[in-house]
Coordinates of C-alpha atoms and ligand atoms in Angstrom, one line a residue:
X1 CA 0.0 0.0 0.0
X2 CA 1.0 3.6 -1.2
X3 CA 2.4 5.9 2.0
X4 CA 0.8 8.0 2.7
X5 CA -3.3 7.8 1.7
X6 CA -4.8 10.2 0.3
X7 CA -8.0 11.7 1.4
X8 CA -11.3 11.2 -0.1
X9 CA -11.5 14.4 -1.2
X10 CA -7.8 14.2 -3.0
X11 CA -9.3 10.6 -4.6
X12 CA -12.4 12.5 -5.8
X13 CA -10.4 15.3 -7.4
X14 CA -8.5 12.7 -9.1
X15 CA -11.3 10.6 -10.6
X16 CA -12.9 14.1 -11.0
X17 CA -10.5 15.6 -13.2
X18 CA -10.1 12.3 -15.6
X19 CA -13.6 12.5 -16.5
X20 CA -14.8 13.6 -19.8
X21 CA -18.5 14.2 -20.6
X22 CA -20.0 11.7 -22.8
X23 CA -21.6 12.2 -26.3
X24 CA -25.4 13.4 -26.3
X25 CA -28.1 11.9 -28.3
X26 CA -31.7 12.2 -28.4
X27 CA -34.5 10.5 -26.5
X28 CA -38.3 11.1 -26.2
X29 CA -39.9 12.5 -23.5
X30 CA -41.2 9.5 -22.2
X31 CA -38.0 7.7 -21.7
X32 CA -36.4 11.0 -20.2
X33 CA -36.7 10.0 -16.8
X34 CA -33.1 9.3 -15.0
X35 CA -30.9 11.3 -17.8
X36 CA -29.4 13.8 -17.8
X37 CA -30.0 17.0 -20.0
X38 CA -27.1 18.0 -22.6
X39 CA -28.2 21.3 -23.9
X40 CA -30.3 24.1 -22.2
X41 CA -33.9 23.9 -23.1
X42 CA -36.4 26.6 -24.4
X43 CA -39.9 26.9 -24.3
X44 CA -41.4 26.5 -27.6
X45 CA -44.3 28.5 -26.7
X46 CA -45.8 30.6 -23.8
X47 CA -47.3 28.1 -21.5
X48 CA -50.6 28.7 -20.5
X49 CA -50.6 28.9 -24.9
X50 CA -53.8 31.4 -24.0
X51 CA -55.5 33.2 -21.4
X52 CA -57.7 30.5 -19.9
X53 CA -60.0 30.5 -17.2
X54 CA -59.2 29.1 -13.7
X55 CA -62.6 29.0 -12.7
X56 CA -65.8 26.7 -13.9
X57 CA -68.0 29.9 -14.4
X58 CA -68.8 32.7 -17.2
X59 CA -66.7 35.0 -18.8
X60 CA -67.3 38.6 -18.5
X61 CA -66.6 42.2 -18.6
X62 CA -65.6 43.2 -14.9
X63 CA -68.0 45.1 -12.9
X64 CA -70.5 45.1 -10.3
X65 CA -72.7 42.7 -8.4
X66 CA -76.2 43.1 -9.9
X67 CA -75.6 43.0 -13.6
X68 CA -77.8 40.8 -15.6
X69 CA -76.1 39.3 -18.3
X70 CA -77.1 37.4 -21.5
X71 CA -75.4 33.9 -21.9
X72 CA -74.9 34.0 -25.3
X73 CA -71.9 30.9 -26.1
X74 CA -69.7 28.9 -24.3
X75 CA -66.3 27.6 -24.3
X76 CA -65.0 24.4 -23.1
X77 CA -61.7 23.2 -22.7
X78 CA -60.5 22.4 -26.1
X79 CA -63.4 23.8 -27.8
X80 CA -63.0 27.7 -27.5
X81 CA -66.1 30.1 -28.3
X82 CA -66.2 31.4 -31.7
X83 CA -68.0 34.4 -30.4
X84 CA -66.5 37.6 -28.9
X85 CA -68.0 38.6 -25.8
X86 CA -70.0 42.1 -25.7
X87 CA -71.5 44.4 -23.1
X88 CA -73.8 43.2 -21.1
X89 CA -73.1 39.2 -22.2
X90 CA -71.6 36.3 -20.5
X91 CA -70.2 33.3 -22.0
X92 CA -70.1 30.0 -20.2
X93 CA -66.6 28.7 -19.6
X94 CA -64.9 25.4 -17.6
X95 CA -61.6 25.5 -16.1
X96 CA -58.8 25.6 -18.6
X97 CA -60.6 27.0 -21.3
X98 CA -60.3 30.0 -23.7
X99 CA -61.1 33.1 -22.1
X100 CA -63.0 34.4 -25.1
X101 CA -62.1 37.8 -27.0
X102 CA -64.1 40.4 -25.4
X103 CA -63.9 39.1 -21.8
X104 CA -61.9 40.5 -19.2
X105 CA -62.2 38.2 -16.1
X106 CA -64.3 35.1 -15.3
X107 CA -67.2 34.9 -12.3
X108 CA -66.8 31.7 -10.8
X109 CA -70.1 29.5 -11.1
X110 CA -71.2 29.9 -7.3
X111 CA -71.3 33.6 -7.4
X112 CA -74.5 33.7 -9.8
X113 CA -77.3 33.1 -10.3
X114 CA -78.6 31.2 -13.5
X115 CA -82.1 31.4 -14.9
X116 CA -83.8 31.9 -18.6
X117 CA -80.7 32.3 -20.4
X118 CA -79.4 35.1 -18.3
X119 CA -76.9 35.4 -15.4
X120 CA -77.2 37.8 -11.9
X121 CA -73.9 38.5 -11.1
X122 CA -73.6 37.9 -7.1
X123 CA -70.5 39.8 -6.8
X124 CA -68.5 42.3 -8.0
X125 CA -65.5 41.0 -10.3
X126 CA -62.3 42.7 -11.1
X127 CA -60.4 42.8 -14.3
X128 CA -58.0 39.4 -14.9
X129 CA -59.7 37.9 -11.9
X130 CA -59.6 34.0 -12.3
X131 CA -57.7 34.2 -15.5
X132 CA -54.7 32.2 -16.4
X133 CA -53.1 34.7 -18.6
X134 CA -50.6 33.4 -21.6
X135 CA -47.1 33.1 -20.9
X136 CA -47.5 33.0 -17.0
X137 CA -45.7 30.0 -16.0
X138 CA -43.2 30.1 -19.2
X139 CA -42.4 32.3 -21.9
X140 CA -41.7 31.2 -25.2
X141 CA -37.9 31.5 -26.0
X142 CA -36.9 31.4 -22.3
X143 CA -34.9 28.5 -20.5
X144 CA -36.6 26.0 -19.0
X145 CA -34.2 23.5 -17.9
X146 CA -30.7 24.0 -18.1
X147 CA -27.9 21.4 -19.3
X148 CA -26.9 19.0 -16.7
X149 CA -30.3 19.1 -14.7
X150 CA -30.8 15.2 -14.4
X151 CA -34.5 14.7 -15.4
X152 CA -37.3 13.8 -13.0
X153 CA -40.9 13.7 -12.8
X154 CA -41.7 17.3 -13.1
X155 CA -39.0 18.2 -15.3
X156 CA -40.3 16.1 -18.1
X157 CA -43.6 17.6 -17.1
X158 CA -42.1 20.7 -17.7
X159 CA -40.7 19.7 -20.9
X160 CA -43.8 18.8 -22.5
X161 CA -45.7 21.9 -21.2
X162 CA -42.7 23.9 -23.1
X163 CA -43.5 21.9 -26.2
X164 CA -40.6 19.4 -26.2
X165 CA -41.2 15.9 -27.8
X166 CA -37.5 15.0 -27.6
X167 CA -34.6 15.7 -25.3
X168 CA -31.2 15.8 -25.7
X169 CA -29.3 13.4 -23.3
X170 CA -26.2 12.8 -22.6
X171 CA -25.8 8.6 -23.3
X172 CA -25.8 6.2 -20.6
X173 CA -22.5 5.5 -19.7
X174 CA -21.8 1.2 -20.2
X175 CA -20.3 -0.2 -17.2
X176 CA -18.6 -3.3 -16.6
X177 CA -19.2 -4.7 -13.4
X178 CA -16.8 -8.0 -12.4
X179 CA -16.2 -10.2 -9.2
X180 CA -13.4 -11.7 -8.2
X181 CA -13.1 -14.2 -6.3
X182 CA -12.9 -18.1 -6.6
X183 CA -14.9 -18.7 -3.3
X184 CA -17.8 -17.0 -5.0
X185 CA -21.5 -18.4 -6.1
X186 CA -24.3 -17.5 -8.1
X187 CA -27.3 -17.0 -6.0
X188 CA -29.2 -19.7 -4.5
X189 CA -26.1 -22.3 -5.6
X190 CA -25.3 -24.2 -2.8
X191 CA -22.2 -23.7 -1.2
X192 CA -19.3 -26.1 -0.6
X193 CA -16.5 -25.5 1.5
X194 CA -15.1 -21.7 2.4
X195 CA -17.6 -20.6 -0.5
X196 CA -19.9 -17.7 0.0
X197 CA -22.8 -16.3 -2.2
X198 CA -21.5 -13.0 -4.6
X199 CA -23.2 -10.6 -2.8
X200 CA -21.5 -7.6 -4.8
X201 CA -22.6 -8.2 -7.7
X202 CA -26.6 -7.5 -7.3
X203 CA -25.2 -4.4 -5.2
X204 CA -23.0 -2.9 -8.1
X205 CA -25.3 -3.5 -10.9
X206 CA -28.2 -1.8 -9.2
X207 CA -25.8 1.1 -8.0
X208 CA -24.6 1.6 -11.5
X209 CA -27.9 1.1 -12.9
X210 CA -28.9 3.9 -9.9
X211 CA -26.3 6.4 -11.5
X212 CA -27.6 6.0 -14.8
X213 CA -25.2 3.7 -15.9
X214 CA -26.0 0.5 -18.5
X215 CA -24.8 -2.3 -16.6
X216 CA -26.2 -5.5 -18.1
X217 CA -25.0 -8.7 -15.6
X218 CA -21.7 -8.5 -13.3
X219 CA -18.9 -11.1 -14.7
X220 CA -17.3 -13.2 -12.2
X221 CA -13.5 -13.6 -12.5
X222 CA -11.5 -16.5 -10.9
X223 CA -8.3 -15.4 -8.6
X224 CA -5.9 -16.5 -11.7
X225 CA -3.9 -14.0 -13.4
X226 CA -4.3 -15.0 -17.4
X227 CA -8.3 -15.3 -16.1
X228 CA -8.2 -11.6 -14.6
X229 CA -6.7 -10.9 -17.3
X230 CA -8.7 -11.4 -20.0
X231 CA -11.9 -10.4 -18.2
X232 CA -10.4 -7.1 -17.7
X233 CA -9.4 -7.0 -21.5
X234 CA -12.6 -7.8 -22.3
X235 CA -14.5 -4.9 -20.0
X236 CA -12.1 -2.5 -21.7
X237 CA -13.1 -2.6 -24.8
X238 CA -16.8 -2.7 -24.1
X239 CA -17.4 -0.5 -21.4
X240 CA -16.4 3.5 -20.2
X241 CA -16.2 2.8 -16.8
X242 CA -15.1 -0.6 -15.5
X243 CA -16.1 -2.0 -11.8
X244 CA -14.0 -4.7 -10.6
X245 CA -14.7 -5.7 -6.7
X246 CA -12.0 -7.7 -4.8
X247 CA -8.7 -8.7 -5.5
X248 CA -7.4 -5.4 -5.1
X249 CA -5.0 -5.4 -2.2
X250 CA -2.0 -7.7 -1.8
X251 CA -2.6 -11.1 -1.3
X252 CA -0.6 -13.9 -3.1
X253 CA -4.3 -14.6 -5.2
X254 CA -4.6 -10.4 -6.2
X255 CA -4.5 -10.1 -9.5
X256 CA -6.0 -6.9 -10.3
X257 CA -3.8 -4.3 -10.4
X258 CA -0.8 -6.2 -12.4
X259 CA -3.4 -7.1 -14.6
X260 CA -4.6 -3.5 -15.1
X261 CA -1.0 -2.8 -15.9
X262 CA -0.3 -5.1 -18.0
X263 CA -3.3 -4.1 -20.2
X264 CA -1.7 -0.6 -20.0
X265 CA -4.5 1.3 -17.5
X266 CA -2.7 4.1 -15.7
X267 CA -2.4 4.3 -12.1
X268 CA -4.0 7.5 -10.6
X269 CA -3.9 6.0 -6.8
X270 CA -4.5 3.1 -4.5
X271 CA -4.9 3.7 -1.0
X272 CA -7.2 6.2 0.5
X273 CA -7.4 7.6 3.8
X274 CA -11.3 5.3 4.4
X275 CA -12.9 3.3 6.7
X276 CA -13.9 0.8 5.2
X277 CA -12.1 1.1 1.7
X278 CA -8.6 1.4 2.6
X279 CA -7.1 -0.5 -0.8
X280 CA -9.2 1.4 -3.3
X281 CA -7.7 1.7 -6.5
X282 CA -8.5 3.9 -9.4
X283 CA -6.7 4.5 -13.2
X284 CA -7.8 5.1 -16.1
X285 CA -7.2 3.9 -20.1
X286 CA -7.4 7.0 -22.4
X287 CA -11.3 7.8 -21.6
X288 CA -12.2 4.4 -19.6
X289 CA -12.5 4.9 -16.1
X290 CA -11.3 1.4 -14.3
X291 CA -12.3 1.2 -10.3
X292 CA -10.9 -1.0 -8.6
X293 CA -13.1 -1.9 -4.9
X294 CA -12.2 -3.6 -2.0
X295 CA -14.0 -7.1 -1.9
X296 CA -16.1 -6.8 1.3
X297 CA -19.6 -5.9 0.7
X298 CA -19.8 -2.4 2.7
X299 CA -16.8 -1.5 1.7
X300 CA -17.6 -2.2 -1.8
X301 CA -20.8 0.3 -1.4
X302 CA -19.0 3.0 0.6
X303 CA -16.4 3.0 -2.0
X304 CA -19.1 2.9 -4.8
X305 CA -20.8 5.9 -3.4
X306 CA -17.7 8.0 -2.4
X307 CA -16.2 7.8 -6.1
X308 CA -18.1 5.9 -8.6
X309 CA -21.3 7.3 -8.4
X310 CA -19.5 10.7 -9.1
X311 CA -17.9 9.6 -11.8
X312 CA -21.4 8.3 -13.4
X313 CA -23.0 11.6 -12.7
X314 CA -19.5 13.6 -14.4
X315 CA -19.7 11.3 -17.1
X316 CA -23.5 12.1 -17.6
X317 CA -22.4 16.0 -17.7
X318 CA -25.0 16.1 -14.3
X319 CA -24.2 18.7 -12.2
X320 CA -24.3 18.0 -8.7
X321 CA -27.1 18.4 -6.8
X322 CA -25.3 19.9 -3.4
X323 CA -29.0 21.7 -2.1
X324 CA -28.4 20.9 1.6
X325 CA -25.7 20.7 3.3
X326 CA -25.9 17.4 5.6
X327 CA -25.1 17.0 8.8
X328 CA -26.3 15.5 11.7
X329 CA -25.2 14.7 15.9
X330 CA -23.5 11.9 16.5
X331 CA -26.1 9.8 18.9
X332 CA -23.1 7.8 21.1
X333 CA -19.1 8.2 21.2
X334 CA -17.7 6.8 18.5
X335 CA -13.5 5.6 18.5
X336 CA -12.1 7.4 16.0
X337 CA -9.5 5.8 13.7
X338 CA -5.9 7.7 13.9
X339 CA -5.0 7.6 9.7
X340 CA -8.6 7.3 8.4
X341 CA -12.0 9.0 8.1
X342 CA -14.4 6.6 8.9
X343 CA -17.7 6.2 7.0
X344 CA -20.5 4.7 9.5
X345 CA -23.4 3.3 8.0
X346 CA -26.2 5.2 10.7
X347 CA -29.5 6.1 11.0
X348 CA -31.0 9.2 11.9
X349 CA -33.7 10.5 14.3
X350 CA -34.9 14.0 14.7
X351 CA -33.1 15.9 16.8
X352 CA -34.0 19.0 18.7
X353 CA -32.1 20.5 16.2
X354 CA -30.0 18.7 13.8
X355 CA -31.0 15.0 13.0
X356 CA -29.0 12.4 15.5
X357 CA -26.9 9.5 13.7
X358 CA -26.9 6.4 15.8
X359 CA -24.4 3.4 14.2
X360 CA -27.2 0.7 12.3
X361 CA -25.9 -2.0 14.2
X362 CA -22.7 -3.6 13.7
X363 CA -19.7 -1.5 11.7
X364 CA -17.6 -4.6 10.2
X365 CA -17.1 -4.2 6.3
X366 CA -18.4 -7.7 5.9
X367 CA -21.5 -6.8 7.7
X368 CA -24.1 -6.6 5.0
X369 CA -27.0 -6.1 7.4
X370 CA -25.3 -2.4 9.0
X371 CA -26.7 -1.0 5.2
X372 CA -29.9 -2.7 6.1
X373 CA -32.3 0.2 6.8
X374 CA -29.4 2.8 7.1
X375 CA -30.2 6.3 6.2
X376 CA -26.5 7.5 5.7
X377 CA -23.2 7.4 5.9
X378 CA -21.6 9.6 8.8
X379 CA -18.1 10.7 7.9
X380 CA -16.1 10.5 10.9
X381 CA -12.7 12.5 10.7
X382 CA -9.2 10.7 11.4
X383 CA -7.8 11.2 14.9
X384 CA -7.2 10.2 18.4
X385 CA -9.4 9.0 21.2
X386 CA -12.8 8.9 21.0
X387 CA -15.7 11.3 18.7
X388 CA -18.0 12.3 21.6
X389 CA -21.4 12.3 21.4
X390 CA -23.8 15.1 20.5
X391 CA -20.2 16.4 18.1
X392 CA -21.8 17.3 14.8
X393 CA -20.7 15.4 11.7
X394 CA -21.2 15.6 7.8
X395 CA -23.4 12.8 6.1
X396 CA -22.9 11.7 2.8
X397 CA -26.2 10.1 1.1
X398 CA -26.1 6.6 1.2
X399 CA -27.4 5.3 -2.6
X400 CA -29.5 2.1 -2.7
Ligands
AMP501 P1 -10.7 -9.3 -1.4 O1 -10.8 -7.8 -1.5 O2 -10.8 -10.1 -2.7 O3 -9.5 -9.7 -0.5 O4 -12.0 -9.8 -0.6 C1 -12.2 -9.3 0.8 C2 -13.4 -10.0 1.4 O5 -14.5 -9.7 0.7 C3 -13.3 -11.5 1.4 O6 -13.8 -12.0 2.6 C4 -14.1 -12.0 0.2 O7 -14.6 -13.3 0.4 C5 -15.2 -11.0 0.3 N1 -15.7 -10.8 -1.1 C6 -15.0 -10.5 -2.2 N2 -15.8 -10.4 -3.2 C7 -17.1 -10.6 -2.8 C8 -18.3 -10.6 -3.4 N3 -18.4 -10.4 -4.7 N4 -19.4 -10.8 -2.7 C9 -19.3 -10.9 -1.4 N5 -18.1 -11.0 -0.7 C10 -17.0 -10.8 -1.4
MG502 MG1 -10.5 -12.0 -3.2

């Protein structure tokens, strides 16, 4: 292991600055959701497209309670009046419909009264009351959503409304997710001797799947050099961001890392200043990104979450959402670690103030259950002694 780590922040900044945007292409609106937006985009129209009325009621001229008023059309959603509207007329409208030429505001249904034909007025009504006017929520030819804006619910929503059909996207990045590891199984195989189930895999396909990435299945590799090395061959040429968990640190059966040399991926570290996620390795092979994780499950995640899922979301062009900054009380003392920040799996209750972290049970990196439930992860700095309780630390949001 590299003396001395680097910090997490020094590792981000290095997969950071080795990330390139990918290409855009273009999507329709209905499979928008999850990307992430490559160009600025403009309202093809003014939304509301027309005045329309907010009101079930009858458009009118504003004015006084106590006017009678000739119904003399209507217009329904859809279906606008052909007439203009005169003095001393009302026109029957529904919500969202055309305010009709003429008209100035709508009286909403419950302040009239209806009979023969006519209207009574029941209040007075002021000019532009219950009227949606053109252009009030968006302008045609203004910005609606900006490049890098990752697109949810309401911004495809808002997309349509602005007349958009199709989106310009950045593409999904293709990841390559591989396990090493010759005591690993497929799920539900039984197990012989020393073998356990390959836990990681499910995990790092649904994370990278979480981040907008294309992941496909994880590919298991056995702890055999020409074996490591030709999966790893193989995820270089398909993928632009490679995931390989275990295998990584120095063991007699670690391939990983002389493998990645020998298939000519620059070393940009190994070794960061985490708890769990000590051996982490990162390099890169003109534009692929290769990660290489610790084999324990949590510290597969933490590591995951701390530096891939950036990676996905710079690759993606998304600009980081950073609305709140997180933090929260630590709930108990917690030993700190003298090289390392530690990242503790915890969950959080509301506080008087700030939210309180409590440790979700257990903190081993082999203990799957501690993410089980967890809200975040607490960063805990490096130091001496012990963190005592109630000392206010930053969260990092914990993917799932
Ligand atoms: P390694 O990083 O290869 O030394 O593995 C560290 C620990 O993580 C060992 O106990 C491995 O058995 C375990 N491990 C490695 N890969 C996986 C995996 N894909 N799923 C679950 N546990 C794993
Ligand atoms: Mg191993």
């Amino acid at each position: 292991m590299p003396s001395p780590l680097i910090t997490i922040t020094e590792a981000q900044q290095r997969v950071i600055e080795r990330v390139r945007r990918l290409e855009s292409e273009r999507v329709r609106v209905e499979d928008g959701l999850d990307r992430v937006l490559a160009e600025d985009l403009v309202a093809a129209e003014d939304v509301p497209p027309f005045a329309s009325s907010a009101m079930d009621g009858y458009a009118v001229l504003a004015g006084a309670a106590g006017r009678l008023l000739t119904v003399v059309g209507e217009s329904r959603a859809g279906a606008p009046s052909p007439r203009s509207l005169g003095e001393g007329e009302a026109i029957r409208i529904s919500t969202g419909a055309c305010v009709p030429a003429g008209a100035t505001a709508v009286i909403a249904q419950e302040n009239v009264q209806q009979r023969d034909g006519q209207i009574e007025t029941g209040a007075a009504v002021g000019a532009g009351e219950n009227v949606r006017h053109a252009g009030e929520d968006l302008r045609a030819a203004s910005t609606v959503l900006r490049s890098g804006t990752r697109l949810g619910a309401w911004e495809l929503g808002a997309a349509v409304a602005a007349g958009a059909a199709e989106l310009v996207v950045t593409r999904r990045p293709r990841v390559a997710v591989l396990c090493t590891g010759d005591e690993l199984r497929a799920p539900g195989e039984p197990l012989g001797p020393g073998e356990i189930h390959n836990s990681n895999a499910p995990m790092l396909v649904a994370l990278s799947e979480r981040c907008g990435g294309l992941a496909g299945s994880a590919g298991r590799l056995a702890d055999d050099r020409s074996a490591t090395e030709a999966g790893l061959s193989d995820a270089l040429e398909r993928a632009d961001l490679v995931v390989v968990s275990g295998g990584v640190s120095v063991g007699p059966h670690d391939h990983v890392k002389p493998a990645l040399a020998r298939l000519g991926v620059q070393e940009l570290f190994w070794g960061v200043a985490l708890q769990p996620g000590k051996p982490t390795w990162f390099g890169v092979r003109d534009r692929t990104l290769v990660f290489g994780l610790p084999g324990n499950p949590v510290s597969a995640v933490v590591t995951f979450t701390l530096f891939v899922a950036p990676a996905l979301a710079a690759l993606q062009g998304a600009v980081p959402e950073r609305g709140l900054e997180l933090e929260a009380e630590l709930g108990v003392g917690v030993a700190r670690n003298p090289r390392r920040e530690q990242a503790l799996r915890v969950r959080l209750e509301r506080g008087d103030g700030r939210p309180v972290a409590t440790p979700n049970g257990p903190q081993g990196s082999h203990v799957i259950t501690s993410l089980l439930g967890a809200h975040a992860l607490a960063m805990i700095p490096p130091g001496t002694g012990e963190l005592r309780a109630g000392t206010v630390v930053r969260l990092e949001e914990l993917l799932d």
